[in-house]
mmCIF file of C-alpha atoms in Angstrom:
data_model
loop_
_atom_site.group_PDB
_atom_site.id
_atom_site.type_symbol
_atom_site.label_atom_id
_atom_site.label_comp_id
_atom_site.label_asym_id
_atom_site.label_seq_id
_atom_site.Cartn_x
_atom_site.Cartn_y
_atom_site.Cartn_z
ATOM 1 C CA MET A 1315 -27.879 -8.377 49.466
ATOM 2 C CA ILE A 1316 -25.454 -9.849 46.928
ATOM 3 C CA GLY A 1317 -25.853 -13.354 46.144
ATOM 4 C CA LEU A 1318 -23.862 -16.143 44.878
ATOM 5 C CA LYS A 1319 -24.612 -17.978 41.635
ATOM 6 C CA PHE A 1320 -23.581 -21.625 41.599
ATOM 7 C CA TYR A 1321 -23.549 -23.402 38.201
ATOM 8 C CA SER A 1322 -24.192 -27.164 37.661
ATOM 9 C CA TYR A 1323 -22.293 -29.596 35.691
ATOM 10 C CA GLU A 1324 -24.705 -30.189 33.241
ATOM 11 C CA TYR A 1325 -25.122 -26.452 32.582
ATOM 12 C CA LEU A 1326 -21.158 -26.128 31.906
ATOM 13 C CA LEU A 1327 -21.377 -28.997 29.841
ATOM 14 C CA ASN A 1328 -24.544 -27.446 28.033
ATOM 15 C CA LYS A 1329 -22.331 -24.128 27.240
ATOM 16 C CA ILE A 1330 -19.710 -26.098 25.379
ATOM 17 C CA ASP A 1331 -22.332 -28.198 23.264
ATOM 18 C CA GLN A 1332 -24.338 -25.075 22.264
ATOM 19 C CA SER A 1333 -24.325 -24.485 18.826
ATOM 20 C CA ASN A 1334 -25.206 -21.138 16.783
ATOM 21 C CA THR A 1335 -28.059 -22.181 15.295
ATOM 22 C CA ILE A 1336 -29.040 -18.807 13.940
ATOM 23 C CA THR A 1337 -26.049 -18.580 12.032
ATOM 24 C CA TYR A 1338 -26.470 -21.788 10.441
ATOM 25 C CA VAL A 1339 -30.057 -20.827 9.504
ATOM 26 C CA THR A 1340 -28.881 -17.613 7.883
ATOM 27 C CA GLY A 1341 -26.057 -19.176 5.911
ATOM 28 C CA GLY A 1342 -28.513 -21.708 4.700
ATOM 29 C CA PHE A 1343 -30.878 -19.280 3.902
ATOM 30 C CA LEU A 1344 -28.373 -17.080 1.738
ATOM 31 C CA LEU A 1345 -27.316 -20.236 0.067
ATOM 32 C CA LEU A 1346 -30.747 -20.961 -1.158
ATOM 33 C CA ILE A 1347 -31.096 -17.600 -2.376
ATOM 34 C CA ILE A 1348 -27.659 -17.882 -4.399
ATOM 35 C CA ILE A 1349 -28.935 -21.123 -5.912
ATOM 36 C CA VAL A 1350 -32.468 -19.539 -6.750
ATOM 37 C CA SER A 1351 -31.160 -16.259 -8.199
ATOM 38 C CA LEU A 1352 -28.136 -18.273 -10.369
ATOM 39 C CA PHE A 1353 -30.978 -20.787 -11.680
ATOM 40 C CA LYS A 1354 -33.061 -17.765 -12.750
ATOM 41 C CA TYR A 1355 -30.237 -15.951 -14.346
ATOM 42 C CA TYR A 1356 -29.057 -18.766 -16.322
ATOM 43 C CA LYS A 1357 -32.770 -19.519 -17.503
ATOM 44 C CA ASN A 1358 -32.987 -15.839 -18.534
ATOM 45 C CA ARG A 1359 -29.404 -14.474 -19.218
ATOM 46 C CA GLN A 1360 -30.669 -11.171 -20.558
ATOM 47 C CA ASP A 1361 -32.161 -10.102 -16.844
ATOM 48 C CA SER A 1362 -29.015 -9.182 -15.105
ATOM 49 C CA LYS A 1363 -30.904 -8.478 -11.732
ATOM 50 C CA TYR A 1364 -30.712 -12.263 -10.517
ATOM 51 C CA ARG A 1365 -26.962 -11.959 -11.606
ATOM 52 C CA GLU A 1366 -26.371 -8.880 -9.171
ATOM 53 C CA LEU A 1367 -28.688 -10.639 -6.310
ATOM 54 C CA ALA A 1368 -26.424 -13.844 -6.418
ATOM 55 C CA ILE A 1369 -23.249 -11.434 -6.054
ATOM 56 C CA ILE A 1370 -24.506 -9.771 -3.127
ATOM 57 C CA MET A 1371 -25.730 -13.089 -1.531
ATOM 58 C CA ILE A 1372 -22.079 -14.768 -2.357
ATOM 59 C CA LEU A 1373 -20.425 -11.542 -0.575
ATOM 60 C CA GLY A 1374 -23.260 -11.862 2.407
ATOM 61 C CA ILE A 1375 -21.896 -15.389 2.814
ATOM 62 C CA PHE A 1376 -18.425 -14.221 2.344
ATOM 63 C CA LEU A 1377 -19.045 -12.148 5.349
ATOM 64 C CA LEU A 1378 -20.665 -14.636 7.188
ATOM 65 C CA ILE A 1379 -17.608 -16.915 7.047
ATOM 66 C CA GLY A 1380 -15.658 -14.167 8.402
ATOM 67 C CA ILE A 1381 -17.954 -13.690 11.308
ATOM 68 C CA GLN A 1382 -18.132 -17.511 11.972
ATOM 69 C CA VAL A 1383 -14.072 -17.689 12.103
ATOM 70 C CA SER A 1384 -13.741 -14.980 14.579
ATOM 71 C CA ASP A 1385 -16.917 -16.639 16.716
ATOM 72 C CA TYR A 1386 -15.234 -20.049 16.374
ATOM 73 C CA GLN A 1387 -11.714 -18.449 18.060
ATOM 74 C CA SER A 1388 -13.661 -16.829 20.941
ATOM 75 C CA ASN A 1389 -15.900 -19.798 21.183
ATOM 76 C CA SER A 1390 -12.809 -21.805 21.344
ATOM 77 C CA ILE A 1391 -11.436 -20.020 23.875
ATOM 78 C CA SER A 1392 -14.459 -19.908 26.237
ATOM 79 C CA ALA A 1393 -14.798 -23.867 25.836
ATOM 80 C CA ASN A 1394 -11.440 -24.225 26.857
ATOM 81 C CA GLN A 1395 -12.421 -22.405 30.040
ATOM 82 C CA TYR A 1396 -15.398 -24.285 30.753
ATOM 83 C CA LYS A 1397 -13.431 -27.672 30.301
ATOM 84 C CA SER A 1398 -11.203 -26.598 33.012
ATOM 85 C CA SER A 1399 -14.412 -26.221 35.482
ATOM 86 C CA ILE A 1400 -16.004 -29.397 33.932
ATOM 87 C CA GLU A 1401 -12.771 -31.380 34.998
ATOM 88 C CA PHE A 1402 -12.572 -29.720 38.307
ATOM 89 C CA ILE A 1403 -15.915 -30.926 39.047
ATOM 90 C CA GLU A 1404 -15.274 -34.276 37.774
ATOM 91 C CA GLY A 1405 -11.998 -34.554 39.842
ATOM 92 C CA VAL A 1406 -13.903 -33.509 42.969
ATOM 93 C CA SER A 1407 -16.805 -35.834 42.338
ATOM 94 C CA GLU A 1408 -13.968 -38.699 42.104
ATOM 95 C CA LYS A 1409 -12.184 -37.990 44.989
ATOM 96 C CA LEU A 1410 -14.871 -37.215 47.054
ATOM 97 C CA ASN A 1411 -16.845 -40.148 45.856
ATOM 98 C CA ILE A 1412 -19.961 -37.845 45.366
ATOM 99 C CA ASP A 1413 -22.237 -37.465 42.264
ATOM 100 C CA LYS A 1414 -21.423 -34.915 39.882
ATOM 101 C CA LYS A 1415 -24.934 -33.668 40.015
ATOM 102 C CA HIS A 1416 -24.387 -32.600 43.581
ATOM 103 C CA ILE A 1417 -21.878 -30.200 43.119
ATOM 104 C CA TYR A 1418 -21.856 -26.743 41.870
ATOM 105 C CA ILE A 1419 -19.480 -24.451 41.592
ATOM 106 C CA ASN A 1420 -19.488 -20.367 41.439
ATOM 107 C CA SER A 1421 -17.458 -19.717 38.429
ATOM 108 C CA GLU A 1422 -17.957 -20.621 34.742
ATOM 109 C CA ALA A 1423 -14.388 -20.423 33.731
ATOM 110 C CA SER A 1424 -11.704 -20.580 36.643
ATOM 111 C CA ILE A 1425 -11.312 -22.505 39.510
ATOM 112 C CA GLU A 1426 -9.028 -19.823 41.323
ATOM 113 C CA ASN A 1427 -10.858 -18.312 44.137
ATOM 114 C CA SER A 1428 -13.977 -20.113 43.275
ATOM 115 C CA PHE A 1429 -16.369 -21.625 45.774
ATOM 116 C CA LEU A 1430 -18.199 -25.038 45.810
ATOM 117 C CA LYS A 1431 -21.319 -25.957 46.845
ATOM 118 C CA ILE A 1432 -21.703 -29.629 47.780
ATOM 119 C CA ASP A 1433 -25.340 -30.602 48.869
ATOM 120 C CA ASP A 1434 -25.521 -27.839 51.683
ATOM 121 C CA ASN A 1435 -22.017 -27.590 52.624
ATOM 122 C CA TYR A 1436 -19.852 -24.828 50.848
ATOM 123 C CA TYR A 1437 -16.092 -24.795 50.189
ATOM 124 C CA ARG A 1438 -13.364 -22.601 49.268
ATOM 125 C CA VAL A 1439 -11.024 -23.727 46.491
ATOM 126 C CA ILE A 1440 -7.332 -23.097 47.199
ATOM 127 C CA SER A 1441 -5.184 -24.069 44.097
ATOM 128 C CA ASN A 1442 -1.754 -23.350 43.435
ATOM 129 C CA GLY A 1443 -2.218 -23.139 39.895
ATOM 130 C CA LYS A 1444 -1.302 -26.828 38.873
ATOM 131 C CA LYS A 1445 -3.940 -28.924 37.277
ATOM 132 C CA GLY A 1446 -5.541 -31.267 39.761
ATOM 133 C CA ASP A 1447 -3.420 -29.834 43.046
ATOM 134 C CA TYR A 1448 -6.005 -27.921 45.119
ATOM 135 C CA LEU A 1449 -7.437 -27.881 48.748
ATOM 136 C CA LEU A 1450 -10.893 -27.732 49.719
ATOM 137 C CA GLU A 1451 -11.538 -25.295 52.861
ATOM 138 C CA LYS A 1452 -14.979 -25.846 54.169
ATOM 139 C CA ILE A 1453 -16.744 -22.539 55.045
ATOM 140 C CA GLU A 1454 -19.683 -21.233 56.748
ATOM 141 C CA LEU A 1455 -21.874 -18.637 54.842
ATOM 142 C CA VAL A 1456 -23.919 -16.392 57.092
ATOM 143 C CA GLU A 1457 -27.590 -16.148 55.731
ATOM 144 C CA PRO A 1458 -26.552 -17.064 52.063
ATOM 145 C CA ILE A 1459 -28.358 -16.342 49.001
ATOM 146 C CA VAL A 1460 -27.582 -18.793 46.636
ATOM 147 C CA GLU A 1461 -28.759 -19.004 43.103
ATOM 148 C CA LYS A 1462 -28.702 -22.462 41.314
ATOM 149 C CA VAL A 1463 -27.943 -22.207 37.758
ATOM 150 C CA GLU A 1464 -29.217 -25.217 35.903
ATOM 151 C CA VAL A 1465 -29.621 -26.067 32.502
ATOM 152 C CA LYS A 1466 -33.175 -25.066 31.303
ATOM 153 C CA ARG A 1467 -34.975 -27.961 29.613
#
């Protein structure tokens, strides 16, 4: 049987806030190597291996910057999609006077053709594409296999 994944409000918020620590650590490491190699090169100008190492690390930094720009653009698109789901959950929470922690959505990015799980009830989202303009239709799932995706703490 195929199950449905429902994502919590906190999980969606966390997806936006995730930072790419590996990239920052790698960039810091490359910067440290550049500083050390330039220091050693200026200390002993006869030894060109440190100058070459610094040049290689500077090229590595430029490569890392290029990768970061590309990642930033794709992460920005993803963040906008997550924000639409977050804003939708906030709107449903406000209109139904329900705590956001009780609302789960089965789509991380879009509310189109998505389902909501509010406590033990399930709803189909019918949207006409306008922001904040939607209809919730209560549905019954037969023997639902539901997985709640929460923030890992």
